[in-house]
mmCIF file of C-alpha atoms in Angstrom:
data_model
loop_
_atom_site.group_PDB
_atom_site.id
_atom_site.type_symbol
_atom_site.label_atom_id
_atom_site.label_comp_id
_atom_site.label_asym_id
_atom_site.label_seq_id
_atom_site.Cartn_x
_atom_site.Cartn_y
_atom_site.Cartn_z
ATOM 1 C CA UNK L 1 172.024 -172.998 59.341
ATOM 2 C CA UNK L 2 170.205 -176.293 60.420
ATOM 3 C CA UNK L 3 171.594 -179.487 59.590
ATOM 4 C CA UNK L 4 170.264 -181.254 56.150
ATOM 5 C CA UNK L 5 169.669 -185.079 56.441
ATOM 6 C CA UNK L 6 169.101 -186.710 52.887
ATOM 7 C CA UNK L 7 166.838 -189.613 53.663
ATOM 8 C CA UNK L 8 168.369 -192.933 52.373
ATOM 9 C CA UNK L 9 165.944 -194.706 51.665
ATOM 10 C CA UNK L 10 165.029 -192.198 49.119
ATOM 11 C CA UNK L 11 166.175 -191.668 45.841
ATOM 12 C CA UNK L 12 169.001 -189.066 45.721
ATOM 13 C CA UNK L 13 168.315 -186.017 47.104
ATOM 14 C CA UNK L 14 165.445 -186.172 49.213
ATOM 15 C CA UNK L 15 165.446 -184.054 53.154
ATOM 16 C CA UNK L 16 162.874 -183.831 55.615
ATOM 17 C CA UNK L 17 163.414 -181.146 58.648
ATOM 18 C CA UNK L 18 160.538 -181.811 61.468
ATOM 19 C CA UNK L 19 159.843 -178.084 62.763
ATOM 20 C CA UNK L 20 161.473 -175.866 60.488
ATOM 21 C CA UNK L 21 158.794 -173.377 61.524
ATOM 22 C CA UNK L 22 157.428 -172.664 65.111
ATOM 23 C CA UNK L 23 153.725 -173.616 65.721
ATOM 24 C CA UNK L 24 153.218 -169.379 66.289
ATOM 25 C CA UNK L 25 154.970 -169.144 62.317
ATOM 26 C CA UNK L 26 152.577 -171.516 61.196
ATOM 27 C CA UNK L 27 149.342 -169.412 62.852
ATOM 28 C CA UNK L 28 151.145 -166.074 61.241
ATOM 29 C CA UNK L 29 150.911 -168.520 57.631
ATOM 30 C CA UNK L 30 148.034 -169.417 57.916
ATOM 31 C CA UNK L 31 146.328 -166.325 59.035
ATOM 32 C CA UNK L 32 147.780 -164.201 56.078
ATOM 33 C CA UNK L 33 146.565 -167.241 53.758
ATOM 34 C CA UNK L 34 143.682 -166.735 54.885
ATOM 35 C CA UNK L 35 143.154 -162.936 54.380
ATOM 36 C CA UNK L 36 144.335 -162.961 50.999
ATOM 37 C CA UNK L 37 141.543 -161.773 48.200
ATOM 38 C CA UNK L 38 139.498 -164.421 46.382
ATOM 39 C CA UNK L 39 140.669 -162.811 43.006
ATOM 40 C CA UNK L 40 144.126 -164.057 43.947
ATOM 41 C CA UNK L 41 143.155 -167.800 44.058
ATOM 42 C CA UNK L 42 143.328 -169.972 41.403
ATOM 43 C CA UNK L 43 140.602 -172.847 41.351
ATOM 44 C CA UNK L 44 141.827 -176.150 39.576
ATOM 45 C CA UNK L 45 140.084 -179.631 39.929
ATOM 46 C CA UNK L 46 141.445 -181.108 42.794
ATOM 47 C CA UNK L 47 142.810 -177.463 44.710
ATOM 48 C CA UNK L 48 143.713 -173.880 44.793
ATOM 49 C CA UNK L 49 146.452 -171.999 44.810
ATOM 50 C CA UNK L 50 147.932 -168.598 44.710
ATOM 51 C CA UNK L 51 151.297 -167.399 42.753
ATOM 52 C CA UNK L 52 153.560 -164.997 44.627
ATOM 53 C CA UNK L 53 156.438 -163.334 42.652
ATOM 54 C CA UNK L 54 155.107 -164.059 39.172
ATOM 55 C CA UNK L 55 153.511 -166.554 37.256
ATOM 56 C CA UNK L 56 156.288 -169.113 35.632
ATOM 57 C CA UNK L 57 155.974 -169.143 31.869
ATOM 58 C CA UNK L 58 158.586 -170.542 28.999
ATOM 59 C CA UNK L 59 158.716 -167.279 28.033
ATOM 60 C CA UNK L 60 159.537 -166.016 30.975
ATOM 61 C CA UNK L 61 158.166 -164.713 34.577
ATOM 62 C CA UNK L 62 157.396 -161.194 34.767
ATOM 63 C CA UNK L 63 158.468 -160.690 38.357
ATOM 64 C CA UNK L 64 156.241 -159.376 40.822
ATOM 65 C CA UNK L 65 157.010 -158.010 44.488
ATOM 66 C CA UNK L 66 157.222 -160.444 46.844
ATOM 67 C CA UNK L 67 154.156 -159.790 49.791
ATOM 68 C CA UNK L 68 156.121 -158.555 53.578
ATOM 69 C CA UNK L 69 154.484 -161.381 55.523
ATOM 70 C CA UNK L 70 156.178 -164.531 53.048
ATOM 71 C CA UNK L 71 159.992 -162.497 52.801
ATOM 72 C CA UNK L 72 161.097 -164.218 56.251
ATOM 73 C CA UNK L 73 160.110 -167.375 54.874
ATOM 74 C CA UNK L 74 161.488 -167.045 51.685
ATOM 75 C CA UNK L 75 164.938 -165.867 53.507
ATOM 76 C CA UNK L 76 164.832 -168.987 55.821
ATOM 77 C CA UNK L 77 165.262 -170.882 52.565
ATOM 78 C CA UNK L 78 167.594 -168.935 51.176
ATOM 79 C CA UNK L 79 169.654 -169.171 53.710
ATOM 80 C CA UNK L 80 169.790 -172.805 53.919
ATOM 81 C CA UNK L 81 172.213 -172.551 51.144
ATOM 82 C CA UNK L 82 170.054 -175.218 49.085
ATOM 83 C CA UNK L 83 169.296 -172.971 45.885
ATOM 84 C CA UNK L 84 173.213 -172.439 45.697
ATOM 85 C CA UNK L 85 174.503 -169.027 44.546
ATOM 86 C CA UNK L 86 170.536 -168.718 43.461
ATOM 87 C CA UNK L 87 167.950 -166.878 45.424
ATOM 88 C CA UNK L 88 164.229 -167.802 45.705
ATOM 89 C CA UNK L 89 161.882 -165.843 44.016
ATOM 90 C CA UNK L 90 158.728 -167.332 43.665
ATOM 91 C CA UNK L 91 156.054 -169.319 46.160
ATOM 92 C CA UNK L 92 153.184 -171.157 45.249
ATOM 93 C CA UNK L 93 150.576 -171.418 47.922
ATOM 94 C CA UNK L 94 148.478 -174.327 47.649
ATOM 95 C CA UNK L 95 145.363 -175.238 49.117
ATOM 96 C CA UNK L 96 144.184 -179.349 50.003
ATOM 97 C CA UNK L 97 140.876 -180.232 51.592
ATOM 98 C CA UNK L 98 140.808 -183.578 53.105
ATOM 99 C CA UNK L 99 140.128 -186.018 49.932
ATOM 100 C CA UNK L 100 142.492 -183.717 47.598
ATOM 101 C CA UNK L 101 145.442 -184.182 46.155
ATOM 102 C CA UNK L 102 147.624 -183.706 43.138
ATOM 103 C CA UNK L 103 148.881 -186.380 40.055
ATOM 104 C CA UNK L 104 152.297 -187.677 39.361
ATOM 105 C CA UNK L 105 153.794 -184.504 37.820
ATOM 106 C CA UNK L 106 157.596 -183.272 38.256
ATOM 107 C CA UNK L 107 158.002 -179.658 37.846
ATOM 108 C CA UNK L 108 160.362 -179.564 35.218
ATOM 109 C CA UNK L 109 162.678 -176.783 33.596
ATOM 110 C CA UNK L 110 160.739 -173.747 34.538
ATOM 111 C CA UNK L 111 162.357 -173.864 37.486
ATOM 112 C CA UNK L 112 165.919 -174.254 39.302
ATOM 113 C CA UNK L 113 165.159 -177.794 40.367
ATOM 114 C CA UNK L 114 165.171 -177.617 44.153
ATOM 115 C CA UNK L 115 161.712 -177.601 45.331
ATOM 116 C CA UNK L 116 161.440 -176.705 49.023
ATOM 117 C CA UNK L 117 158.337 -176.967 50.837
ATOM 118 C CA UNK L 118 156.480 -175.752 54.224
ATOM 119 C CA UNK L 119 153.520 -177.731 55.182
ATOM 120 C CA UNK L 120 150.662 -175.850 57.884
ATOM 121 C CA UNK L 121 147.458 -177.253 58.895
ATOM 122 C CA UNK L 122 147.587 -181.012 58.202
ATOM 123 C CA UNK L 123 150.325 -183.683 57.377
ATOM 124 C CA UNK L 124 149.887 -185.426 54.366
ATOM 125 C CA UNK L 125 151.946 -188.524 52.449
ATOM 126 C CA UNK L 126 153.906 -187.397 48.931
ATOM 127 C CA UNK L 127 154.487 -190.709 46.955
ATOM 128 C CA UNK L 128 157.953 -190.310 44.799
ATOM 129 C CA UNK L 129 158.411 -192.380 41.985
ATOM 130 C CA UNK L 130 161.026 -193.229 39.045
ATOM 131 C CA UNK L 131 159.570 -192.272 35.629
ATOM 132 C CA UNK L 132 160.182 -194.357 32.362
ATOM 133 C CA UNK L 133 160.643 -193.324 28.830
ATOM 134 C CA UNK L 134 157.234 -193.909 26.551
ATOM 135 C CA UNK L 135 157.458 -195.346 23.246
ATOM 136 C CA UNK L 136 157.744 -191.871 22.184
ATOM 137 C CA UNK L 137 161.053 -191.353 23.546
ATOM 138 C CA UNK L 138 160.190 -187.570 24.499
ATOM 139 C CA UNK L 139 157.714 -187.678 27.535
ATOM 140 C CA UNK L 140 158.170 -189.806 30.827
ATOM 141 C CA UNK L 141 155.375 -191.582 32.811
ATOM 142 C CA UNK L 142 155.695 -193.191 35.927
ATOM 143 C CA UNK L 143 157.560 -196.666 35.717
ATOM 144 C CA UNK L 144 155.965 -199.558 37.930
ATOM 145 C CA UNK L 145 158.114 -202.019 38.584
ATOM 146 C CA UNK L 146 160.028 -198.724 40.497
ATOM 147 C CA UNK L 147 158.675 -199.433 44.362
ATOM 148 C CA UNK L 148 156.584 -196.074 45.330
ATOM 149 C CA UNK L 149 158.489 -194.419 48.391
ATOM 150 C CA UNK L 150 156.244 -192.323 50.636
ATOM 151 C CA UNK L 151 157.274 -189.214 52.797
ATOM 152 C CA UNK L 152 155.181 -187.979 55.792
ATOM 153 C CA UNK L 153 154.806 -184.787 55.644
ATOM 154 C CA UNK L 154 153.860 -183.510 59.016
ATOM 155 C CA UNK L 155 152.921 -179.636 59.512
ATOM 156 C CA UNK L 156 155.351 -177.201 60.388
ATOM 157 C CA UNK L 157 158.036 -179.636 58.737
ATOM 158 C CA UNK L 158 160.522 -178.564 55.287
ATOM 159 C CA UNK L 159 160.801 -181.037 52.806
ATOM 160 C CA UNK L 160 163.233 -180.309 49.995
ATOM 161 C CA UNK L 161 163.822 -182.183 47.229
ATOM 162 C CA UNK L 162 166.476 -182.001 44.557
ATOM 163 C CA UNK L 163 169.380 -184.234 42.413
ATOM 164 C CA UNK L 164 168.241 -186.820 40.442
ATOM 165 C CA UNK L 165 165.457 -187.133 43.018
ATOM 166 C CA UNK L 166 164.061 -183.694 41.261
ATOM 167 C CA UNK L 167 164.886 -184.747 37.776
ATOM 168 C CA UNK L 168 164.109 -188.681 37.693
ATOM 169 C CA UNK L 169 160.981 -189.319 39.997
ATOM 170 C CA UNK L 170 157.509 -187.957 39.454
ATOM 171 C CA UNK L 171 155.743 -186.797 42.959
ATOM 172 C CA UNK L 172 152.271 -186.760 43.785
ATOM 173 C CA UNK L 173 149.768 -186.422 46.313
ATOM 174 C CA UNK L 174 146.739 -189.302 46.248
ATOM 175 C CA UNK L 175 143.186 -188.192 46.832
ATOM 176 C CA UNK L 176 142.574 -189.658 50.367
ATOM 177 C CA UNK L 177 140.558 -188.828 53.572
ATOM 178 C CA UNK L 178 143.319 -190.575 55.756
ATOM 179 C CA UNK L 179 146.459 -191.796 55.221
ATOM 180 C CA UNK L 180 147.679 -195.505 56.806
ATOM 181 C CA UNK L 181 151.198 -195.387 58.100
ATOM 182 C CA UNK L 182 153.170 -198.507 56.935
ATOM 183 C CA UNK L 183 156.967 -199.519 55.917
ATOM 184 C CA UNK L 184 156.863 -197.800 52.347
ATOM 185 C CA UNK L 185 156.915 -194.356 54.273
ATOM 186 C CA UNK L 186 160.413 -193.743 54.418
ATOM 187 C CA UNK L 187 161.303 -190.896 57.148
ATOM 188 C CA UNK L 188 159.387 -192.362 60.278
ATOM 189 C CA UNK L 189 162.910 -191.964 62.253
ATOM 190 C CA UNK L 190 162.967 -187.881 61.114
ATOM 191 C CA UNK L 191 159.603 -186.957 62.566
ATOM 192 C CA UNK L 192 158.442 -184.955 65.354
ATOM 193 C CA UNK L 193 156.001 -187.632 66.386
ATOM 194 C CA UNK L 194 156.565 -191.417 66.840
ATOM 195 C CA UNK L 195 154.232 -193.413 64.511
ATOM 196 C CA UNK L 196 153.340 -197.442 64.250
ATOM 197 C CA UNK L 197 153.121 -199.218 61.787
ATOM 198 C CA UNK L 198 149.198 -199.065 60.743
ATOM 199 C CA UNK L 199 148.347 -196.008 62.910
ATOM 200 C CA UNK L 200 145.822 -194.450 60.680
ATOM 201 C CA UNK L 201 145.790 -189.998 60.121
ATOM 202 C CA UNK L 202 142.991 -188.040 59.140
ATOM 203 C CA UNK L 203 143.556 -185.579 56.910
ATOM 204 C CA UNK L 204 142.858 -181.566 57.564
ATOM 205 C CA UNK L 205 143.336 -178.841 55.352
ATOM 206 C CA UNK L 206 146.596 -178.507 54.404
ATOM 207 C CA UNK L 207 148.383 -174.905 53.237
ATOM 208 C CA UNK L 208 151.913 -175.621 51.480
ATOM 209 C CA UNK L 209 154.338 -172.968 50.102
ATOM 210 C CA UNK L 210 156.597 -174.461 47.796
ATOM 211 C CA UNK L 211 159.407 -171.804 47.097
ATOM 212 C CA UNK L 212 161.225 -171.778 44.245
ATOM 213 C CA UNK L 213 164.273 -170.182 41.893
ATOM 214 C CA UNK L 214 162.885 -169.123 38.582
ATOM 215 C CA UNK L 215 165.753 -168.732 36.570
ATOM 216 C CA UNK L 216 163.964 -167.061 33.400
ATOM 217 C CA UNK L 217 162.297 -163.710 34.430
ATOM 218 C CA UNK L 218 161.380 -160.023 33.313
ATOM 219 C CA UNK L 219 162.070 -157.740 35.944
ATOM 220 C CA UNK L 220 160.363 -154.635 36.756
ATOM 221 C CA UNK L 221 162.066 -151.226 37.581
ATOM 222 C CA UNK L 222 161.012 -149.102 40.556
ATOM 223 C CA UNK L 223 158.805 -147.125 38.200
ATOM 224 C CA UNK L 224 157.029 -150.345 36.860
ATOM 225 C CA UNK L 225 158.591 -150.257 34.003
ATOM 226 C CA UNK L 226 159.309 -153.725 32.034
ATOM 227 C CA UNK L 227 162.289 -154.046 29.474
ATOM 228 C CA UNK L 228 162.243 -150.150 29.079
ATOM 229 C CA UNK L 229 158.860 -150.451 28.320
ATOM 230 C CA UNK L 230 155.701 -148.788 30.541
ATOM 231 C CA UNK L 231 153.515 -151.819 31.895
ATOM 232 C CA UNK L 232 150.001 -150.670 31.178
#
């Protein structure tokens, strides 16, 4: 099991492993990414992505079998330890093109919060911030007078993040063509590379599979059967 380093600068618990795959891993990812059917993608806005394992709903995920070439990768994770006595059944593959990115969102309660990411392609910079109540009372929004902490994410690298960092900071991704290194990026000591202060990155496209613990789900005999009930 490699060691886990909680960054601490970051709000608790936040860890960043440089080269948690090898570069011939991330080929293998990116190739099978790449071979997947259009009909599996799902176009939003700003990306696409791809559900392995299911698609999370309140109601519940009906599972789905896990494709061969993401089980290693899924394994690595779980045995890291980090889900607990849970085991990961569920990735998300996204897809960013340079100038892409993704809003302040956290990912809530469909989900055992640990989210534990592989980055391939490109690095990019995930901002973490501390939400505030609204006026409401019910629904959170990021709070600015909380200092924005940024993470570079380099390719190849694991990023987990869990605690209160998973249930009191919103994370997002800005929509940039480059990203400026500076002092608010907290894990410059953890990375592969060595970077100064206002060394300037282009961004590439970026593949990320964030795998996850769905705790609610519908599972499916060996005859396809869910609940008792034939799937038709």
């Amino acid at each position: 099991m490699q060691d886990l380093i909680a960054l601490v600068k970051c709000p608790q618990t936040v860890i960043y492993i440089p080269n948690f795959i090898t570069s011939d891993e991330e080929k293998y990812i990116l190739s099978c990414v790449a071979a997947a059917p259009k009909p599996k993608w799902t176009q939003l806005l700003n990306r696409r992505l791809i559900n392995y394992g299911g698609v999370p709903h309140k109601n519940g995920m009906i599972a789905e079998e896990m494709p061969v070439w993401l089980q290693t990768f899924v394994e690595k994770i779980n045995n890291l330890g980090v889900l607990e006595d849970k085991k990961a059944n569920h990735v998300l593959v996204n897809e960013y093109l340079p100038g892409q990115g993704i809003m302040p969102h956290t990912d809530g309660p469909l989900f055992h919060p640990v989210i534990s990411t592989i980055s391939c392609g490109s690095h990019t910079i995930l901002r973490l911030q501390k939400m505030a109540p609204t006026s409401a009372g019910n629904e959170s929004v990021e709070d600015d007078s909380q200092a924005v902490q940024e993470i570079l994410v380099e390719p190849r690298s694991l990023l987990l993040i869990k605690d209160k960092a998973y249930h009191e900071h919103m994370h997002s991704i800005e929509e940039l063509l480059e990203d400026r290194i500076d002092e608010a990026v907290m894990n410059l000591s953890l990375c592969e590379k060595s970077y100064s202060p206002g060394t300037i990155l282009a961004r590439s496209r970026r593949i990320s599979l964030t795998i996850r613990h769905v705790p609610k789900t519908i599972p499916f005999d060996n005859k396809g059967r869910r609940n008792g009930f034939e799937v038709r």
